[in-house]
Coordinates of C-alpha atoms and ligand atoms in Angstrom, one line a residue:
M285 CA 190.1 -62.4 -277.8
S286 CA 187.0 -64.6 -278.3
E287 CA 183.7 -63.1 -279.6
A288 CA 182.3 -63.6 -276.1
H289 CA 184.9 -61.1 -274.8
E290 CA 184.5 -58.5 -277.5
R291 CA 184.7 -55.1 -275.8
R292 CA 182.5 -52.2 -276.2
T293 CA 184.4 -48.9 -276.8
L294 CA 184.0 -46.4 -274.0
G295 CA 185.0 -42.8 -274.7
V296 CA 186.6 -41.4 -271.6
A297 CA 186.8 -37.8 -270.6
V298 CA 188.4 -36.3 -267.5
I299 CA 187.6 -32.9 -266.1
G300 CA 190.3 -31.6 -263.8
F301 CA 193.6 -33.2 -264.6
G302 CA 195.5 -32.7 -261.3
W303 CA 196.3 -35.5 -258.9
M304 CA 193.0 -37.3 -259.0
G305 CA 192.3 -36.7 -262.7
Q306 CA 195.6 -38.4 -263.6
V307 CA 194.9 -41.3 -261.2
H308 CA 191.6 -41.8 -262.9
A309 CA 193.2 -41.8 -266.3
R310 CA 195.9 -44.3 -265.2
A311 CA 193.1 -46.5 -263.9
W312 CA 191.3 -46.6 -267.2
A313 CA 194.7 -47.2 -269.0
R314 CA 195.4 -50.2 -266.8
L315 CA 191.9 -51.6 -266.4
A316 CA 192.1 -54.4 -269.0
Q317 CA 195.7 -55.3 -267.9
H318 CA 194.3 -56.3 -264.5
F319 CA 190.8 -57.4 -265.4
P320 CA 191.3 -58.9 -268.9
E321 CA 187.6 -60.0 -269.1
V322 CA 186.3 -56.4 -268.7
P323 CA 183.8 -55.9 -271.4
V324 CA 184.8 -52.3 -272.2
R325 CA 187.6 -50.8 -274.2
P326 CA 188.4 -47.3 -272.9
T327 CA 189.7 -44.7 -275.3
F328 CA 191.1 -41.4 -274.1
V329 CA 189.0 -38.7 -275.8
V330 CA 189.3 -35.4 -274.0
V331 CA 190.6 -33.7 -270.9
A332 CA 189.3 -30.3 -269.7
D333 CA 191.5 -28.3 -267.4
T334 CA 191.9 -24.6 -266.8
D335 CA 195.6 -25.1 -266.6
E336 CA 197.5 -25.1 -269.9
G337 CA 200.3 -27.3 -268.6
R338 CA 197.9 -29.9 -267.4
R339 CA 196.2 -29.9 -270.8
R340 CA 199.5 -30.4 -272.6
E341 CA 200.4 -33.3 -270.2
A342 CA 197.1 -35.0 -270.9
C343 CA 197.8 -35.1 -274.7
E344 CA 201.6 -35.5 -274.7
V345 CA 202.0 -37.9 -271.8
F346 CA 198.7 -39.7 -271.4
G347 CA 197.7 -39.8 -275.1
F348 CA 194.3 -38.0 -274.9
A349 CA 193.2 -36.9 -278.4
H350 CA 192.0 -33.5 -277.3
A351 CA 192.3 -31.1 -274.4
V352 CA 190.1 -28.1 -273.8
H353 CA 189.9 -25.2 -271.3
D354 CA 186.1 -25.1 -270.9
W355 CA 184.6 -28.3 -269.5
A356 CA 181.2 -27.6 -271.3
E357 CA 183.0 -28.5 -274.6
V358 CA 183.4 -32.1 -273.3
L359 CA 179.6 -32.5 -273.2
E360 CA 179.2 -31.1 -276.7
R361 CA 181.0 -34.2 -278.1
D362 CA 179.3 -37.3 -279.3
D363 CA 182.2 -39.7 -278.6
V364 CA 182.3 -39.3 -274.8
D365 CA 180.5 -42.0 -272.7
V366 CA 182.0 -41.6 -269.2
V367 CA 183.3 -38.5 -267.5
S368 CA 185.6 -38.3 -264.4
V369 CA 184.9 -35.1 -262.4
C370 CA 188.2 -34.4 -260.6
G371 CA 188.2 -30.7 -260.2
P372 CA 188.1 -28.8 -256.9
N373 CA 185.0 -29.4 -254.7
F374 CA 183.3 -26.2 -255.9
V375 CA 183.0 -27.4 -259.5
H376 CA 181.5 -30.8 -258.5
R377 CA 177.9 -29.8 -258.3
E378 CA 177.6 -27.9 -261.6
I379 CA 179.8 -30.3 -263.6
G380 CA 178.6 -33.5 -262.0
A381 CA 174.9 -32.7 -262.5
A382 CA 175.6 -31.6 -266.1
V383 CA 177.5 -34.8 -266.9
A384 CA 174.7 -36.9 -265.6
A385 CA 172.0 -34.8 -267.3
S386 CA 173.8 -35.3 -270.6
G387 CA 173.4 -39.1 -270.3
R388 CA 177.1 -39.7 -269.6
H389 CA 178.2 -42.1 -266.8
L390 CA 179.8 -40.2 -263.9
W391 CA 182.9 -41.0 -261.9
I392 CA 183.2 -38.2 -259.4
E393 CA 185.7 -37.6 -256.6
K394 CA 184.6 -37.3 -253.0
P395 CA 183.2 -35.3 -251.3
A396 CA 181.1 -34.8 -254.5
G397 CA 180.4 -31.1 -253.7
R398 CA 180.8 -28.8 -250.8
S399 CA 177.7 -29.9 -248.8
A400 CA 174.9 -32.5 -248.7
E401 CA 172.8 -30.1 -250.8
D402 CA 175.4 -30.2 -253.6
T403 CA 175.8 -34.0 -253.4
T404 CA 172.0 -34.5 -253.4
E405 CA 171.7 -32.3 -256.4
I406 CA 174.2 -34.4 -258.3
A407 CA 172.5 -37.6 -257.2
A408 CA 169.1 -36.3 -258.4
A409 CA 170.6 -35.7 -261.9
V410 CA 172.1 -39.2 -261.9
H411 CA 168.8 -40.8 -260.9
R412 CA 166.8 -38.7 -263.4
S413 CA 168.9 -39.8 -266.3
G414 CA 169.6 -43.4 -265.2
V415 CA 173.3 -43.2 -265.7
M416 CA 175.8 -45.2 -263.6
S417 CA 177.9 -43.4 -261.0
A418 CA 181.0 -44.0 -258.9
V419 CA 182.3 -41.9 -256.0
G420 CA 186.0 -42.0 -255.0
F421 CA 185.7 -43.8 -251.7
N422 CA 188.8 -45.9 -252.7
Y423 CA 189.8 -47.2 -249.3
R424 CA 186.9 -49.6 -249.4
H425 CA 188.6 -51.5 -252.2
A426 CA 191.7 -52.7 -250.2
P427 CA 191.5 -56.5 -250.0
A428 CA 192.0 -56.4 -246.2
V429 CA 189.0 -54.1 -245.9
Q430 CA 187.0 -56.6 -247.9
V431 CA 188.1 -59.4 -245.6
A432 CA 187.2 -57.3 -242.6
K433 CA 183.7 -56.6 -244.0
H434 CA 183.2 -60.4 -244.6
L435 CA 184.3 -61.3 -241.1
V436 CA 181.9 -58.8 -239.6
A437 CA 179.0 -60.0 -241.8
S438 CA 179.8 -63.7 -240.9
G439 CA 179.4 -63.0 -237.2
A440 CA 183.0 -63.9 -236.4
L441 CA 183.2 -61.0 -234.0
G442 CA 179.9 -61.7 -232.3
R443 CA 177.7 -58.7 -231.7
L444 CA 179.4 -55.5 -232.8
E445 CA 180.2 -53.2 -229.9
S446 CA 182.2 -50.4 -231.5
V447 CA 183.8 -49.1 -234.7
D448 CA 186.5 -46.5 -234.2
V449 CA 187.9 -44.7 -237.2
H450 CA 191.0 -42.6 -237.5
M451 CA 191.8 -40.3 -240.4
L452 CA 195.0 -38.5 -239.5
A453 CA 197.2 -36.6 -241.9
D454 CA 199.9 -33.9 -241.7
Y455 CA 199.3 -32.5 -245.2
S456 CA 198.4 -29.1 -243.9
A457 CA 200.5 -29.2 -240.7
H458 CA 203.1 -26.7 -242.0
P459 CA 202.1 -23.2 -241.1
D460 CA 203.5 -21.9 -244.4
Q461 CA 201.3 -24.2 -246.5
A462 CA 199.7 -22.1 -249.2
L463 CA 196.2 -20.9 -248.8
S464 CA 194.7 -23.0 -251.6
W465 CA 191.0 -23.5 -252.4
R466 CA 191.0 -26.2 -249.8
F467 CA 190.9 -23.7 -246.9
D468 CA 188.1 -21.5 -248.4
P469 CA 184.5 -22.7 -247.6
Q470 CA 183.3 -21.0 -250.8
Y471 CA 185.5 -23.4 -252.8
A472 CA 186.0 -26.4 -250.6
G473 CA 183.0 -26.4 -248.3
T474 CA 184.2 -28.0 -245.1
G475 CA 187.9 -28.7 -244.4
V476 CA 189.0 -32.1 -243.0
L477 CA 185.3 -33.1 -242.8
G478 CA 184.7 -33.3 -246.5
D479 CA 188.3 -34.3 -247.3
L480 CA 189.0 -37.1 -244.8
V481 CA 185.9 -37.6 -242.6
S482 CA 183.8 -38.5 -245.6
H483 CA 186.2 -41.3 -246.4
G484 CA 186.2 -42.5 -242.7
L485 CA 182.4 -42.5 -242.4
D486 CA 182.2 -44.5 -245.7
L487 CA 184.8 -47.0 -244.4
A488 CA 182.9 -47.5 -241.1
L489 CA 179.6 -48.0 -242.9
H490 CA 181.1 -50.3 -245.5
V491 CA 182.8 -52.5 -243.0
G492 CA 179.9 -52.6 -240.5
G493 CA 177.4 -53.0 -243.3
T494 CA 173.8 -54.0 -242.4
T495 CA 175.2 -55.2 -239.0
L496 CA 175.6 -51.6 -238.0
G497 CA 172.5 -50.4 -239.7
G498 CA 173.6 -46.8 -240.3
V499 CA 174.3 -43.9 -237.9
A500 CA 171.3 -43.1 -235.6
E501 CA 172.8 -40.1 -233.9
L502 CA 176.1 -38.3 -233.3
V503 CA 177.8 -35.5 -231.4
A504 CA 180.7 -33.7 -232.9
D505 CA 183.5 -31.2 -232.2
Q506 CA 185.9 -29.4 -234.5
A507 CA 188.7 -26.8 -234.4
T508 CA 190.9 -24.7 -236.7
Y509 CA 194.4 -24.6 -235.2
L510 CA 196.2 -22.7 -237.9
T511 CA 194.0 -19.8 -238.6
E512 CA 196.1 -17.9 -241.2
R513 CA 198.2 -19.1 -244.1
P514 CA 200.2 -17.4 -246.9
F515 CA 198.5 -16.7 -250.2
A516 CA 199.2 -19.3 -252.8
P517 CA 202.1 -18.7 -255.2
E518 CA 201.2 -18.8 -258.9
G519 CA 200.6 -22.4 -259.9
G520 CA 201.0 -23.7 -256.4
R521 CA 197.6 -25.2 -255.7
S522 CA 198.4 -28.7 -254.7
H523 CA 197.8 -30.2 -251.2
F524 CA 201.5 -29.7 -250.6
A525 CA 202.5 -26.3 -252.0
R526 CA 204.1 -23.8 -249.7
G527 CA 203.4 -20.1 -249.7
G528 CA 206.1 -17.4 -249.3
D529 CA 206.8 -14.7 -246.7
G530 CA 204.2 -12.4 -248.2
P531 CA 200.7 -11.6 -246.9
R532 CA 198.5 -14.1 -245.2
G533 CA 194.8 -14.7 -245.4
P534 CA 192.3 -16.4 -243.0
V535 CA 191.6 -20.2 -243.0
G536 CA 187.9 -20.6 -243.3
N537 CA 187.3 -24.2 -242.5
E538 CA 188.3 -26.8 -239.8
D539 CA 191.6 -28.5 -239.4
T540 CA 190.4 -31.2 -237.1
A541 CA 187.1 -32.9 -236.3
S542 CA 185.9 -35.7 -234.1
A543 CA 182.6 -37.4 -233.2
L544 CA 180.9 -39.9 -231.0
L545 CA 178.5 -42.1 -233.1
R546 CA 175.6 -44.2 -232.1
Y547 CA 174.7 -46.8 -234.7
A548 CA 171.1 -48.1 -235.2
S549 CA 172.3 -51.5 -234.0
G550 CA 173.3 -50.1 -230.7
A551 CA 177.0 -50.2 -231.5
R552 CA 179.0 -47.1 -230.6
G553 CA 181.7 -45.4 -232.6
T554 CA 184.4 -42.8 -232.4
L555 CA 185.9 -40.8 -235.3
V556 CA 188.9 -38.6 -235.1
A557 CA 190.3 -36.7 -238.1
S558 CA 193.0 -34.1 -238.7
R559 CA 194.8 -32.5 -241.6
V560 CA 197.4 -30.9 -239.3
A561 CA 198.4 -34.0 -237.2
V562 CA 202.2 -33.7 -236.9
G563 CA 203.8 -37.1 -237.3
E564 CA 200.9 -38.7 -239.1
Q565 CA 200.9 -39.4 -242.8
C566 CA 197.9 -41.2 -244.2
G567 CA 197.0 -42.6 -240.8
Y568 CA 193.7 -43.9 -242.1
G569 CA 192.0 -46.9 -240.6
F570 CA 189.7 -48.5 -238.1
D571 CA 189.3 -50.7 -235.1
V572 CA 186.2 -52.9 -234.9
R573 CA 185.3 -54.7 -231.6
G574 CA 182.6 -57.3 -231.1
T575 CA 181.5 -59.4 -228.1
E576 CA 183.8 -62.2 -229.4
G577 CA 186.6 -60.6 -231.3
A578 CA 188.2 -57.6 -232.9
L579 CA 189.8 -56.4 -236.1
A580 CA 192.1 -53.5 -236.9
W581 CA 193.4 -52.0 -240.2
D582 CA 195.5 -49.1 -241.2
F583 CA 196.1 -47.9 -244.8
R584 CA 199.8 -47.6 -244.1
R585 CA 200.0 -51.4 -243.9
M586 CA 197.3 -51.9 -246.5
G587 CA 197.9 -55.6 -247.1
E588 CA 197.6 -56.5 -243.4
L589 CA 194.5 -57.1 -241.3
R590 CA 195.0 -57.5 -237.6
V591 CA 192.6 -60.1 -236.3
C592 CA 191.7 -61.2 -232.9
I593 CA 189.0 -64.0 -233.1
D594 CA 188.5 -67.6 -232.1
H595 CA 189.8 -67.1 -228.6
D596 CA 188.4 -67.1 -225.1
Y597 CA 187.1 -63.7 -224.1
Q598 CA 190.0 -62.8 -221.9
D599 CA 193.7 -62.7 -222.7
A600 CA 192.9 -63.1 -226.4
T601 CA 195.9 -62.4 -228.7
W602 CA 196.2 -60.8 -232.1
E603 CA 197.4 -62.2 -235.4
T604 CA 198.5 -60.3 -238.4
R605 CA 196.7 -61.8 -241.4
L606 CA 198.4 -60.9 -244.8
V607 CA 195.9 -60.7 -247.6
R608 CA 196.3 -63.5 -250.0
P609 CA 194.9 -64.4 -253.5
G610 CA 191.1 -64.8 -253.1
D611 CA 190.9 -61.8 -250.8
G612 CA 189.1 -59.0 -252.5
D613 CA 190.8 -58.2 -255.9
L614 CA 194.4 -59.0 -254.7
S615 CA 194.9 -61.6 -257.4
A616 CA 194.1 -59.1 -260.1
F617 CA 197.3 -57.3 -259.1
Q618 CA 199.7 -59.7 -257.4
P619 CA 200.2 -63.5 -257.5
G620 CA 200.8 -64.1 -253.8
S621 CA 200.7 -62.8 -250.3
G622 CA 203.1 -60.1 -249.1
I623 CA 203.5 -58.4 -252.4
A624 CA 202.1 -54.9 -251.9
M625 CA 199.2 -53.3 -253.7
S626 CA 199.3 -49.5 -254.1
Y627 CA 196.9 -46.6 -253.7
D628 CA 196.6 -46.3 -257.5
D629 CA 195.5 -50.0 -257.6
L630 CA 192.5 -49.2 -255.4
K631 CA 191.4 -46.8 -258.2
V632 CA 191.7 -49.5 -260.8
V633 CA 189.4 -51.6 -258.6
E634 CA 187.0 -48.6 -258.5
C635 CA 187.2 -48.2 -262.2
H636 CA 186.5 -51.9 -262.7
L637 CA 183.4 -51.7 -260.6
L638 CA 182.2 -48.7 -262.6
A639 CA 182.9 -50.6 -265.9
Q640 CA 180.8 -53.5 -264.6
S641 CA 178.0 -51.2 -263.5
I642 CA 178.0 -49.7 -267.0
H643 CA 178.0 -53.1 -268.7
T644 CA 175.3 -54.7 -266.5
G645 CA 173.2 -51.7 -265.7
V646 CA 173.4 -52.7 -262.0
P647 CA 175.3 -50.3 -259.7
Q648 CA 178.4 -51.8 -258.1
G649 CA 180.8 -50.3 -255.7
P650 CA 180.5 -46.8 -254.1
T651 CA 177.9 -44.8 -255.9
I652 CA 176.6 -41.2 -255.7
D653 CA 174.1 -42.5 -253.1
D654 CA 177.0 -43.4 -250.8
G655 CA 178.3 -39.9 -251.4
V656 CA 174.9 -38.6 -250.2
V657 CA 175.0 -40.7 -247.1
A658 CA 178.5 -39.5 -246.2
A659 CA 177.7 -35.9 -247.0
G660 CA 174.6 -36.0 -244.8
L661 CA 176.7 -37.3 -241.9
V662 CA 179.3 -34.5 -242.4
D663 CA 176.4 -32.0 -242.4
A664 CA 175.1 -33.5 -239.2
M665 CA 178.6 -33.2 -237.6
V666 CA 178.6 -29.5 -238.5
R667 CA 175.1 -29.0 -237.1
S668 CA 176.1 -30.9 -233.9
Y669 CA 179.2 -28.7 -233.4
E670 CA 177.3 -25.5 -234.1
E671 CA 174.3 -26.4 -231.9
K672 CA 176.4 -28.1 -229.2
R673 CA 174.2 -31.2 -229.0
W674 CA 173.5 -34.8 -230.2
V675 CA 171.8 -34.7 -233.6
R676 CA 170.1 -37.3 -235.9
P677 CA 171.5 -37.3 -239.4
Ligands
NAD990 N1 189.7 -40.2 -253.3 C1 190.8 -39.7 -252.8 O1 191.5 -40.3 -252.0 C2 191.2 -38.3 -253.1 C3 192.5 -37.8 -252.9 C4 192.8 -36.5 -253.3 C5 191.8 -35.6 -253.8 N2 190.5 -36.1 -253.9 C6 189.5 -35.2 -254.4 O2 189.7 -35.0 -255.8 C7 189.3 -33.7 -256.1 C8 190.5 -33.0 -256.8 O3 191.6 -33.0 -255.9 P1 193.1 -33.0 -256.5 O4 194.0 -33.3 -255.3 O5 193.2 -33.9 -257.7 O6 193.3 -31.5 -256.9 P2 194.4 -30.8 -257.8 O7 194.4 -29.4 -257.4 O8 195.6 -31.7 -257.9 O9 193.7 -30.9 -259.3 C9 192.5 -30.2 -259.6 C10 192.6 -29.8 -261.1 O10 191.4 -29.2 -261.5 C11 191.7 -28.2 -262.4 N3 190.5 -27.2 -262.4 C12 190.2 -26.3 -261.5 N4 189.0 -25.7 -261.9 C13 188.6 -26.3 -263.0 C14 187.5 -26.1 -263.9 N5 186.6 -25.2 -263.7 N6 187.5 -26.9 -265.0 C15 188.4 -27.8 -265.3 N7 189.5 -28.0 -264.5 C16 189.6 -27.3 -263.4 C17 193.0 -27.6 -261.8 O11 193.6 -26.8 -262.8 C18 193.7 -28.8 -261.4 O12 194.5 -29.3 -262.5 C19 188.9 -32.9 -254.9 O13 187.5 -32.9 -254.8 C20 189.5 -33.8 -253.8 O14 188.7 -33.8 -252.6 C21 190.2 -37.4 -253.6

């Protein structure tokens, strides 16, 4: 490697080594393989997790040098430069703010707290200390989503009329799914709102960009269909763990949410989200319509963008455009069209954007400020539902 490409060592810590913590670690491990020019060399310093098995896995399987029970010990070290905060939502605020206040760069999972108040507190700490931040709005990074964003910005669709977002999942559809932290407002905050709606709102705003101009007002509804669930078995805290036949407890947050949105540009939008949608697995995507064309994308066919442009207004037909090298970061992962990227690859892109932010001092990709925007809209949806009226975020 030439002198020009010498890499600065970056000590990596991960707090919360479950699904997301491990995805973050894999992203750091693969970063230079996909982006050889990246100017940082990550080293796996320390993992903090309250679960002994996860700590062991971090050292034995991932190669972290240390693993600790108490996350505060991570910030006592002088060899940690960047920290992933991947614990449950209720730890985001305290840990995220402490990481930033300690001068470490912050990669935090969405929804970055349980409420807009939590997210704003983390953002304030980030701004006070001037560190770089990244928030896990990974669906933005799909090359087809990047193509959609550019087509909208180029005016190919004419004037935007609507952006409709669907975030439909069945991960909580089973009535015996264990009553994990995700169903308790004290630990999760909202339910599907923080979990999936935050992603959907970020997607809409990212694809619509300045053409949409942000959400001016919205009206929202929500419901909890499965109001009781069995208490979690020991160790069964994942999205997918099942409880037994024993006692049940109350579900404290919403299973489904929907909204009508009015954007500042005058465009309209709908949003529908559920964690209990039987028959839907990762049904995450959008339909964008303009006066002269339309686009559609769904995560389950991540490499395809459905496009309806350059036609007469009526009887226009759709084409399926496979992403190709040159679209987004596809060529960092695959040499040609039709070879699939994965969910984990989106996190490598997110990691690369954070590494670039750290190197240049200029924020790139979704930051804590995008987290604040999404959290503010989620709060507005709750307010609208509770007050039964249109609200301004
Ligand atoms: N971006 C995405 O697409 C996406 C997908 C899934 C989850 N998430 C978010 O990631 C976060 C974690 O979700 P997950 O699915 O990885 O959860 P998980 O339950 O798989 O992992 C959480 C881990 O945090 C550990 N933990 C709990 N309290 C802790 C503490 N005080 N200190 C240190 N570790 C602690 C647990 O032992 C567990 O290993 C959530 O905020 C969730 O919303 C984002």
